CSV table of N, CA and C in Angstrom, one decimal:
chain,number,residue,atom,x,y,z
A,1,UNK,N,0.8,-1.2,0.0
A,1,UNK,CA,0.0,0.0,0.0
A,1,UNK,C,0.9,1.2,0.0
A,2,UNK,N,0.7,2.1,-0.9
A,2,UNK,CA,1.4,3.4,-1.0
A,2,UNK,C,0.4,4.5,-0.7
A,3,UNK,N,0.8,5.5,-0.1
A,3,UNK,CA,-0.1,6.6,0.2
A,3,UNK,C,0.5,7.9,-0.2
A,4,UNK,N,-0.3,8.9,-0.5
A,4,UNK,CA,0.2,10.2,-0.8
A,4,UNK,C,-0.6,11.2,0.0
A,5,UNK,N,0.0,12.3,0.3
A,5,UNK,CA,-0.7,13.4,1.1
A,5,UNK,C,-1.7,14.0,0.2
A,6,UNK,N,-2.9,14.3,0.8
A,6,UNK,CA,-3.9,14.9,0.1
A,6,UNK,C,-3.8,16.4,0.1
A,7,UNK,N,-2.9,16.9,1.0
A,7,UNK,CA,-2.8,18.4,1.1
A,7,UNK,C,-1.3,18.7,1.2
A,8,UNK,N,-0.5,18.5,0.2
A,8,UNK,CA,0.9,18.8,0.3
A,8,UNK,C,1.2,20.3,0.5
A,9,UNK,N,2.0,20.6,1.5
A,9,UNK,CA,2.4,22.0,1.8
A,9,UNK,C,1.2,22.9,2.0
A,10,UNK,N,0.0,22.4,2.5
A,10,UNK,CA,-1.1,23.3,2.7
A,10,UNK,C,-0.9,24.2,3.9
A,11,UNK,N,-0.1,23.7,4.9
A,11,UNK,CA,0.2,24.5,6.1
A,11,UNK,C,1.7,24.6,6.2
A,12,UNK,N,2.2,25.8,6.5
A,12,UNK,CA,3.6,26.0,6.6
A,12,UNK,C,4.2,25.3,7.7
A,13,UNK,N,5.5,25.0,7.6
A,13,UNK,CA,6.2,24.3,8.7
A,13,UNK,C,6.2,25.2,10.0
A,14,UNK,N,6.3,26.5,9.9
A,14,UNK,CA,6.2,27.3,11.0
A,14,UNK,C,4.9,27.2,11.7
A,15,UNK,N,3.8,27.2,11.0
A,15,UNK,CA,2.5,27.1,11.5
A,15,UNK,C,2.2,25.7,12.1
A,16,UNK,N,2.7,24.7,11.5
A,16,UNK,CA,2.6,23.3,12.0
A,16,UNK,C,3.3,23.2,13.3
A,17,UNK,N,4.5,23.7,13.4
A,17,UNK,CA,5.3,23.7,14.7
A,17,UNK,C,4.6,24.5,15.8
A,18,UNK,N,4.0,25.6,15.4
A,18,UNK,CA,3.3,26.4,16.4
A,18,UNK,C,2.2,25.6,17.0
A,19,UNK,N,1.4,25.0,16.1
A,19,UNK,CA,0.3,24.2,16.6
A,19,UNK,C,0.8,23.0,17.4
A,20,UNK,N,1.9,22.3,17.0
A,20,UNK,CA,2.4,21.2,17.8
A,20,UNK,C,2.8,21.7,19.2
A,21,UNK,N,3.3,22.9,19.3
A,21,UNK,CA,3.7,23.4,20.6
A,21,UNK,C,2.5,23.6,21.5
A,22,UNK,N,1.4,24.0,20.9
A,22,UNK,CA,0.1,24.2,21.6
A,22,UNK,C,-0.4,22.9,22.1
A,23,UNK,N,-0.3,21.8,21.2
A,23,UNK,CA,-0.9,20.5,21.5
A,23,UNK,C,0.0,19.7,22.5
A,24,UNK,N,1.3,20.1,22.7
A,24,UNK,CA,2.2,19.2,23.5
A,24,UNK,C,1.6,18.9,24.9
A,25,UNK,N,1.1,19.8,25.6
A,25,UNK,CA,0.5,19.4,26.9
A,25,UNK,C,-0.6,18.4,26.8
A,26,UNK,N,-1.4,18.4,25.7
A,26,UNK,CA,-2.5,17.5,25.6
A,26,UNK,C,-1.9,16.1,25.3
A,27,UNK,N,-0.8,16.0,24.6
A,27,UNK,CA,-0.2,14.7,24.4
A,27,UNK,C,0.4,14.1,25.7
A,28,UNK,N,1.0,14.9,26.5
A,28,UNK,CA,1.4,14.5,27.8
A,28,UNK,C,0.2,14.0,28.7
A,29,UNK,N,-0.8,14.8,28.6
A,29,UNK,CA,-2.0,14.4,29.4
A,29,UNK,C,-2.6,13.1,28.9
A,30,UNK,N,-2.6,12.9,27.5
A,30,UNK,CA,-3.0,11.6,26.9
A,30,UNK,C,-2.2,10.5,27.5
A,31,UNK,N,-0.9,10.6,27.6
A,31,UNK,CA,-0.1,9.6,28.2
A,31,UNK,C,-0.4,9.3,29.6
A,32,UNK,N,-0.7,10.3,30.4
A,32,UNK,CA,-1.1,10.1,31.8
A,32,UNK,C,-2.4,9.4,31.9
A,33,UNK,N,-3.4,9.7,31.0
A,33,UNK,CA,-4.7,9.1,31.0
A,33,UNK,C,-4.5,7.6,30.6
A,34,UNK,N,-3.7,7.3,29.6
A,34,UNK,CA,-3.5,5.9,29.1
A,34,UNK,C,-2.9,5.1,30.3
A,35,UNK,N,-2.0,5.7,31.0
A,35,UNK,CA,-1.4,5.0,32.1
A,35,UNK,C,-2.4,4.8,33.2
A,36,UNK,N,-3.1,5.8,33.6
A,36,UNK,CA,-4.1,5.6,34.7
A,36,UNK,C,-5.2,4.6,34.3
A,37,UNK,N,-5.6,4.6,33.1
A,37,UNK,CA,-6.6,3.6,32.7
A,37,UNK,C,-6.0,2.2,32.8
A,38,UNK,N,-4.7,2.0,32.5
A,38,UNK,CA,-4.1,0.7,32.6
A,38,UNK,C,-4.0,0.3,34.1
A,39,UNK,N,-3.6,1.3,34.9
A,39,UNK,CA,-3.6,1.0,36.4
A,39,UNK,C,-5.0,0.6,36.9
A,40,UNK,N,-6.0,1.4,36.4
A,40,UNK,CA,-7.4,1.1,36.9
A,40,UNK,C,-7.9,-0.3,36.4
A,41,UNK,N,-7.4,-0.7,35.2
A,41,UNK,CA,-7.8,-2.0,34.7
A,41,UNK,C,-7.0,-3.2,35.3
A,42,UNK,N,-6.1,-2.9,36.2
A,42,UNK,CA,-5.4,-3.9,36.9
A,42,UNK,C,-4.1,-4.4,36.2
A,43,UNK,N,-3.6,-3.7,35.2
A,43,UNK,CA,-2.4,-4.2,34.5
A,43,UNK,C,-1.1,-3.9,35.4
A,44,UNK,N,-1.2,-3.3,36.5
A,44,UNK,CA,-0.1,-3.0,37.4
A,44,UNK,C,-0.3,-3.8,38.7
A,45,UNK,N,-1.1,-4.9,38.6
A,45,UNK,CA,-1.4,-5.7,39.8
A,45,UNK,C,-1.1,-7.2,39.4
A,46,UNK,N,-0.6,-7.9,40.3
A,46,UNK,CA,-0.5,-9.4,40.1
A,46,UNK,C,-1.9,-10.0,40.0
A,47,UNK,N,-2.2,-10.7,38.9
A,47,UNK,CA,-3.5,-11.2,38.8
A,47,UNK,C,-4.0,-12.2,39.8
A,48,UNK,N,-3.0,-12.9,40.4
A,48,UNK,CA,-3.3,-13.9,41.4
A,48,UNK,C,-3.4,-13.3,42.8
A,49,UNK,N,-2.6,-12.3,43.2
A,49,UNK,CA,-2.6,-11.8,44.5
A,49,UNK,C,-3.3,-10.4,44.7
A,50,UNK,N,-3.4,-9.7,43.5
A,50,UNK,CA,-3.9,-8.4,43.6
A,50,UNK,C,-2.8,-7.3,44.0
A,51,UNK,N,-1.6,-7.8,44.4
A,51,UNK,CA,-0.6,-6.9,44.8
A,51,UNK,C,-0.1,-6.1,43.7
A,52,UNK,N,0.3,-4.8,44.0
A,52,UNK,CA,0.8,-3.9,42.9
A,52,UNK,C,2.2,-4.5,42.5
A,53,UNK,N,2.5,-4.4,41.2
A,53,UNK,CA,3.7,-4.9,40.7
A,53,UNK,C,4.4,-3.8,39.9
A,54,UNK,N,5.7,-4.0,39.6
A,54,UNK,CA,6.4,-3.1,38.7
A,54,UNK,C,6.4,-3.8,37.3
A,55,UNK,N,6.1,-3.0,36.3
A,55,UNK,CA,6.1,-3.5,35.0
A,55,UNK,C,7.5,-3.6,34.4
A,56,UNK,N,7.7,-4.5,33.5
A,56,UNK,CA,8.9,-4.8,32.8
A,56,UNK,C,9.0,-3.9,31.6
A,57,UNK,N,9.8,-2.9,31.6
A,57,UNK,CA,9.9,-1.9,30.4
A,57,UNK,C,10.2,-2.6,29.1
A,58,UNK,N,11.2,-3.5,29.0
A,58,UNK,CA,11.4,-4.1,27.7
A,58,UNK,C,10.2,-4.9,27.2
A,59,UNK,N,9.5,-5.5,28.2
A,59,UNK,CA,8.2,-6.2,27.8
A,59,UNK,C,7.2,-5.2,27.2
A,60,UNK,N,7.1,-4.1,27.9
A,60,UNK,CA,6.1,-3.1,27.4
A,60,UNK,C,6.5,-2.6,26.0
A,61,UNK,N,7.8,-2.4,25.8
A,61,UNK,CA,8.3,-2.0,24.4
A,61,UNK,C,7.9,-3.1,23.4
A,62,UNK,N,8.1,-4.3,23.8
A,62,UNK,CA,7.8,-5.5,22.9
A,62,UNK,C,6.3,-5.5,22.6
A,63,UNK,N,5.5,-5.1,23.5
A,63,UNK,CA,4.0,-5.1,23.3
A,63,UNK,C,3.7,-4.0,22.3
A,64,UNK,N,4.4,-2.9,22.4
A,64,UNK,CA,4.2,-1.8,21.5
A,64,UNK,C,4.5,-2.3,20.1
A,65,UNK,N,5.6,-3.0,20.0
A,65,UNK,CA,6.1,-3.5,18.7
A,65,UNK,C,5.0,-4.5,18.2
A,66,UNK,N,4.4,-5.3,19.0
A,66,UNK,CA,3.4,-6.3,18.6
A,66,UNK,C,2.2,-5.6,18.0
A,67,UNK,N,1.8,-4.4,18.5
A,67,UNK,CA,0.7,-3.7,18.0
A,67,UNK,C,1.1,-3.1,16.6
A,68,UNK,N,2.3,-2.6,16.5
A,68,UNK,CA,2.8,-2.1,15.2
A,68,UNK,C,2.8,-3.2,14.1
A,69,UNK,N,3.2,-4.4,14.6
A,69,UNK,CA,3.2,-5.6,13.7
A,69,UNK,C,1.8,-6.0,13.3
A,70,UNK,N,0.8,-5.9,14.2
A,70,UNK,CA,-0.6,-6.1,13.9
A,70,UNK,C,-1.1,-5.1,12.9
A,71,UNK,N,-0.6,-3.8,13.0
A,71,UNK,CA,-1.0,-2.8,12.1
A,71,UNK,C,-0.5,-3.1,10.7
A,72,UNK,N,0.7,-3.6,10.6
A,72,UNK,CA,1.3,-4.0,9.3
A,72,UNK,C,0.4,-5.1,8.7
A,73,UNK,N,0.0,-6.0,9.5
A,73,UNK,CA,-0.8,-7.1,9.0
A,73,UNK,C,-2.2,-6.6,8.5
A,74,UNK,N,-2.7,-5.6,9.2
A,74,UNK,CA,-3.9,-4.9,8.8
A,74,UNK,C,-3.8,-4.2,7.4
A,75,UNK,N,-2.6,-3.6,7.2
A,75,UNK,CA,-2.3,-3.0,5.9
A,75,UNK,C,-2.2,-4.0,4.8
A,76,UNK,N,-1.5,-5.1,5.1
A,76,UNK,CA,-1.3,-6.2,4.1
A,76,UNK,C,-2.6,-6.8,3.7
A,77,UNK,N,-3.6,-6.9,4.7
A,77,UNK,CA,-4.8,-7.6,4.4
A,77,UNK,C,-6.0,-6.6,4.0
A,78,UNK,N,-5.8,-5.3,4.3
A,78,UNK,CA,-6.8,-4.3,4.1
A,78,UNK,C,-8.1,-4.7,4.5
A,79,UNK,N,-8.2,-5.1,5.8
A,79,UNK,CA,-9.5,-5.6,6.3
A,79,UNK,C,-10.0,-4.7,7.5
A,80,UNK,N,-11.2,-4.9,7.8
A,80,UNK,CA,-11.8,-4.2,8.9
A,80,UNK,C,-11.3,-4.9,10.2
A,81,UNK,N,-11.3,-4.1,11.3
A,81,UNK,CA,-10.9,-4.6,12.6
A,81,UNK,C,-12.0,-5.6,13.1
A,82,UNK,N,-11.5,-6.6,13.8
A,82,UNK,CA,-12.4,-7.6,14.4
A,82,UNK,C,-13.3,-7.0,15.5
A,83,UNK,N,-12.8,-6.1,16.3
A,83,UNK,CA,-13.6,-5.6,17.4
A,83,UNK,C,-14.3,-4.3,17.1
A,84,UNK,N,-13.8,-3.5,16.2
A,84,UNK,CA,-14.4,-2.2,15.8
A,84,UNK,C,-14.5,-2.3,14.2
A,85,UNK,N,-15.5,-3.1,13.7
A,85,UNK,CA,-15.6,-3.4,12.3
A,85,UNK,C,-15.9,-2.2,11.4
A,86,UNK,N,-16.3,-1.0,12.0
A,86,UNK,CA,-16.4,0.2,11.2
A,86,UNK,C,-15.1,0.9,10.9
A,87,UNK,N,-14.0,0.3,11.5
A,87,UNK,CA,-12.7,0.9,11.3
A,87,UNK,C,-11.8,-0.1,10.7
A,88,UNK,N,-10.8,0.3,10.0
A,88,UNK,CA,-9.8,-0.6,9.4
A,88,UNK,C,-8.9,-1.1,10.5
A,89,UNK,N,-8.5,-2.3,10.4
A,89,UNK,CA,-7.6,-3.0,11.4
A,89,UNK,C,-6.3,-2.1,11.6
A,90,UNK,N,-5.7,-1.6,10.6
A,90,UNK,CA,-4.5,-0.9,10.7
A,90,UNK,C,-4.7,0.4,11.6
A,91,UNK,N,-5.8,1.0,11.4
A,91,UNK,CA,-6.1,2.2,12.2
A,91,UNK,C,-6.3,1.9,13.7
A,92,UNK,N,-7.0,0.8,14.0
A,92,UNK,CA,-7.2,0.4,15.4
A,92,UNK,C,-5.9,-0.1,16.0
A,93,UNK,N,-5.1,-0.8,15.3
A,93,UNK,CA,-3.8,-1.3,15.8
A,93,UNK,C,-2.8,-0.2,16.1
A,94,UNK,N,-2.8,0.8,15.2
A,94,UNK,CA,-2.0,2.0,15.5
A,94,UNK,C,-2.5,2.7,16.7
A,95,UNK,N,-3.8,2.8,16.9
A,95,UNK,CA,-4.4,3.3,18.1
A,95,UNK,C,-3.9,2.5,19.3
A,96,UNK,N,-3.9,1.2,19.2
A,96,UNK,CA,-3.5,0.4,20.3
A,96,UNK,C,-2.0,0.6,20.6
A,97,UNK,N,-1.2,0.8,19.6
A,97,UNK,CA,0.2,1.1,19.8
A,97,UNK,C,0.4,2.4,20.6
A,98,UNK,N,-0.4,3.4,20.2
A,98,UNK,CA,-0.3,4.7,20.8
A,98,UNK,C,-0.8,4.6,22.3
A,99,UNK,N,-1.8,3.8,22.5
A,99,UNK,CA,-2.3,3.6,23.9
A,99,UNK,C,-1.2,3.0,24.8
A,100,UNK,N,-0.5,2.0,24.2
A,100,UNK,CA,0.6,1.3,24.9
A,100,UNK,C,1.7,2.3,25.1
A,101,UNK,N,2.0,3.1,24.1
A,101,UNK,CA,3.1,4.1,24.3
A,101,UNK,C,2.7,5.1,25.4
A,102,UNK,N,1.5,5.5,25.4
A,102,UNK,CA,1.0,6.4,26.4
A,102,UNK,C,1.1,5.8,27.8
A,103,UNK,N,0.7,4.5,27.9
A,103,UNK,CA,0.9,3.9,29.2
A,103,UNK,C,2.3,3.8,29.7
A,104,UNK,N,3.2,3.4,28.8
A,104,UNK,CA,4.6,3.4,29.1
A,104,UNK,C,5.2,4.7,29.5
A,105,UNK,N,4.9,5.7,28.7
A,105,UNK,CA,5.5,7.1,29.0
A,105,UNK,C,4.9,7.7,30.2
A,106,UNK,N,3.6,7.4,30.4
A,106,UNK,CA,2.9,7.9,31.6
A,106,UNK,C,3.5,7.2,32.9
A,107,UNK,N,3.8,5.9,32.8
A,107,UNK,CA,4.4,5.1,33.9
A,107,UNK,C,5.8,5.7,34.2
A,108,UNK,N,6.5,6.0,33.2
A,108,UNK,CA,7.9,6.5,33.4
A,108,UNK,C,7.9,8.0,33.7
A,109,UNK,N,6.8,8.7,33.7
A,109,UNK,CA,6.8,10.1,34.0
A,109,UNK,C,7.4,11.0,32.9
A,110,UNK,N,7.4,10.5,31.7
A,110,UNK,CA,8.0,11.3,30.6
A,110,UNK,C,7.0,12.4,30.2
A,111,UNK,N,7.6,13.5,29.8
A,111,UNK,CA,6.8,14.6,29.2
A,111,UNK,C,6.7,14.4,27.7
A,112,UNK,N,5.9,13.5,27.3
A,112,UNK,CA,5.8,13.0,26.0
A,112,UNK,C,5.5,14.2,25.0
A,113,UNK,N,4.6,15.0,25.3
A,113,UNK,CA,4.3,16.1,24.4
A,113,UNK,C,5.5,17.0,24.1
A,114,UNK,N,6.2,17.4,25.1
A,114,UNK,CA,7.4,18.2,25.0
A,114,UNK,C,8.4,17.5,24.1
A,115,UNK,N,8.6,16.2,24.4
A,115,UNK,CA,9.6,15.5,23.7
A,115,UNK,C,9.3,15.4,22.2
A,116,UNK,N,8.0,15.1,21.9
A,116,UNK,CA,7.6,15.1,20.5
A,116,UNK,C,7.7,16.4,19.8
A,117,UNK,N,7.3,17.5,20.5
A,117,UNK,CA,7.5,18.8,19.9
A,117,UNK,C,8.9,19.2,19.6
A,118,UNK,N,9.8,18.9,20.6
A,118,UNK,CA,11.2,19.2,20.4
A,118,UNK,C,11.8,18.4,19.3
A,119,UNK,N,11.4,17.1,19.1
A,119,UNK,CA,11.8,16.3,18.0
A,119,UNK,C,11.3,16.8,16.7
A,120,UNK,N,10.1,17.3,16.6
A,120,UNK,CA,9.6,17.9,15.4
A,120,UNK,C,10.4,19.1,15.0
A,121,UNK,N,10.7,19.9,16.0
A,121,UNK,CA,11.5,21.1,15.7
A,121,UNK,C,12.9,20.7,15.1
A,122,UNK,N,13.5,19.8,15.8
A,122,UNK,CA,14.8,19.3,15.4
A,122,UNK,C,14.7,18.7,13.9
A,123,UNK,N,13.7,17.8,13.7
A,123,UNK,CA,13.6,17.2,12.4
A,123,UNK,C,13.4,18.3,11.3
A,124,UNK,N,12.7,19.3,11.6
A,124,UNK,CA,12.4,20.4,10.6
A,124,UNK,C,13.6,21.1,10.2
A,125,UNK,N,14.7,21.0,11.0
A,125,UNK,CA,15.9,21.7,10.7
A,125,UNK,C,17.0,20.8,10.1
A,126,UNK,N,16.7,19.5,10.0
A,126,UNK,CA,17.8,18.6,9.6
A,126,UNK,C,18.0,18.7,8.1
A,127,UNK,N,19.3,18.9,7.8
A,127,UNK,CA,19.6,18.9,6.4
A,127,UNK,C,19.4,17.6,5.6
A,128,UNK,N,19.6,16.5,6.3
A,128,UNK,CA,19.4,15.2,5.6
A,128,UNK,C,17.9,14.9,5.4
A,129,UNK,N,17.0,15.8,5.9
A,129,UNK,CA,15.6,15.6,5.7
A,129,UNK,C,15.1,16.5,4.5
A,130,UNK,N,15.9,17.3,3.9
A,130,UNK,CA,15.5,18.1,2.8
A,130,UNK,C,15.4,17.3,1.6
A,131,UNK,N,14.5,17.8,0.7
A,131,UNK,CA,14.3,17.1,-0.6
A,131,UNK,C,15.6,16.9,-1.4
A,132,UNK,N,16.4,18.0,-1.4
A,132,UNK,CA,17.7,17.9,-2.2
A,132,UNK,C,18.6,16.9,-1.6
A,133,UNK,N,18.7,16.8,-0.3
A,133,UNK,CA,19.6,15.8,0.4
A,133,UNK,C,19.1,14.4,0.1
A,134,UNK,N,17.8,14.2,0.1
A,134,UNK,CA,17.2,12.9,-0.1
A,134,UNK,C,17.4,12.5,-1.6
A,135,UNK,N,17.4,13.4,-2.5
A,135,UNK,CA,17.6,13.1,-3.9
A,135,UNK,C,19.0,12.8,-4.3
A,136,UNK,N,20.0,13.3,-3.4
A,136,UNK,CA,21.4,13.1,-3.7
A,136,UNK,C,21.8,11.6,-3.5
A,137,UNK,N,22.9,11.2,-4.1
A,137,UNK,CA,23.4,9.9,-4.0
A,137,UNK,C,23.6,9.6,-2.5
A,138,UNK,N,23.1,8.5,-2.0
A,138,UNK,CA,23.2,8.1,-0.6
A,138,UNK,C,22.2,8.7,0.3
A,139,UNK,N,21.3,9.5,-0.3
A,139,UNK,CA,20.2,10.2,0.4
A,139,UNK,C,19.2,9.2,0.9
A,140,UNK,N,18.4,9.6,1.9
A,140,UNK,CA,17.4,8.7,2.5
A,140,UNK,C,16.2,8.6,1.5
A,141,UNK,N,15.9,7.3,1.1
A,141,UNK,CA,14.9,7.1,0.2
A,141,UNK,C,13.5,7.2,0.9
A,142,UNK,N,13.4,6.8,2.1
A,142,UNK,CA,12.2,6.9,2.9
A,142,UNK,C,12.5,7.1,4.3
């Protein structure tokens, strides 16, 4: 599956980054909500004893990866999701990955919104991300 933007260059980089800065606190709040919902659902408790547990961060990262792999499978099969049939499987699995990322970053106390915003700013200034650099020999194809 190949995709193309439906609105190339419709909003300037400056305007996009300004909006990303405004939304950064909401992304951090999203991560805290995802984490709290996981705690409320009992994912931080031993299922046999009910005792609170520490989660294994490498395991949590692997679970994020599993959701991304499921999204890939959804793209390959271009099918509706089993649980939300009005949505494509890829869309729902990417949502699952974001929920798991929110849980992990919330658990670790990361300021996810600020980190994403700062990374967007950095990427916008990277010379190797320019169209000319990408077109040059050895440039990034994707």
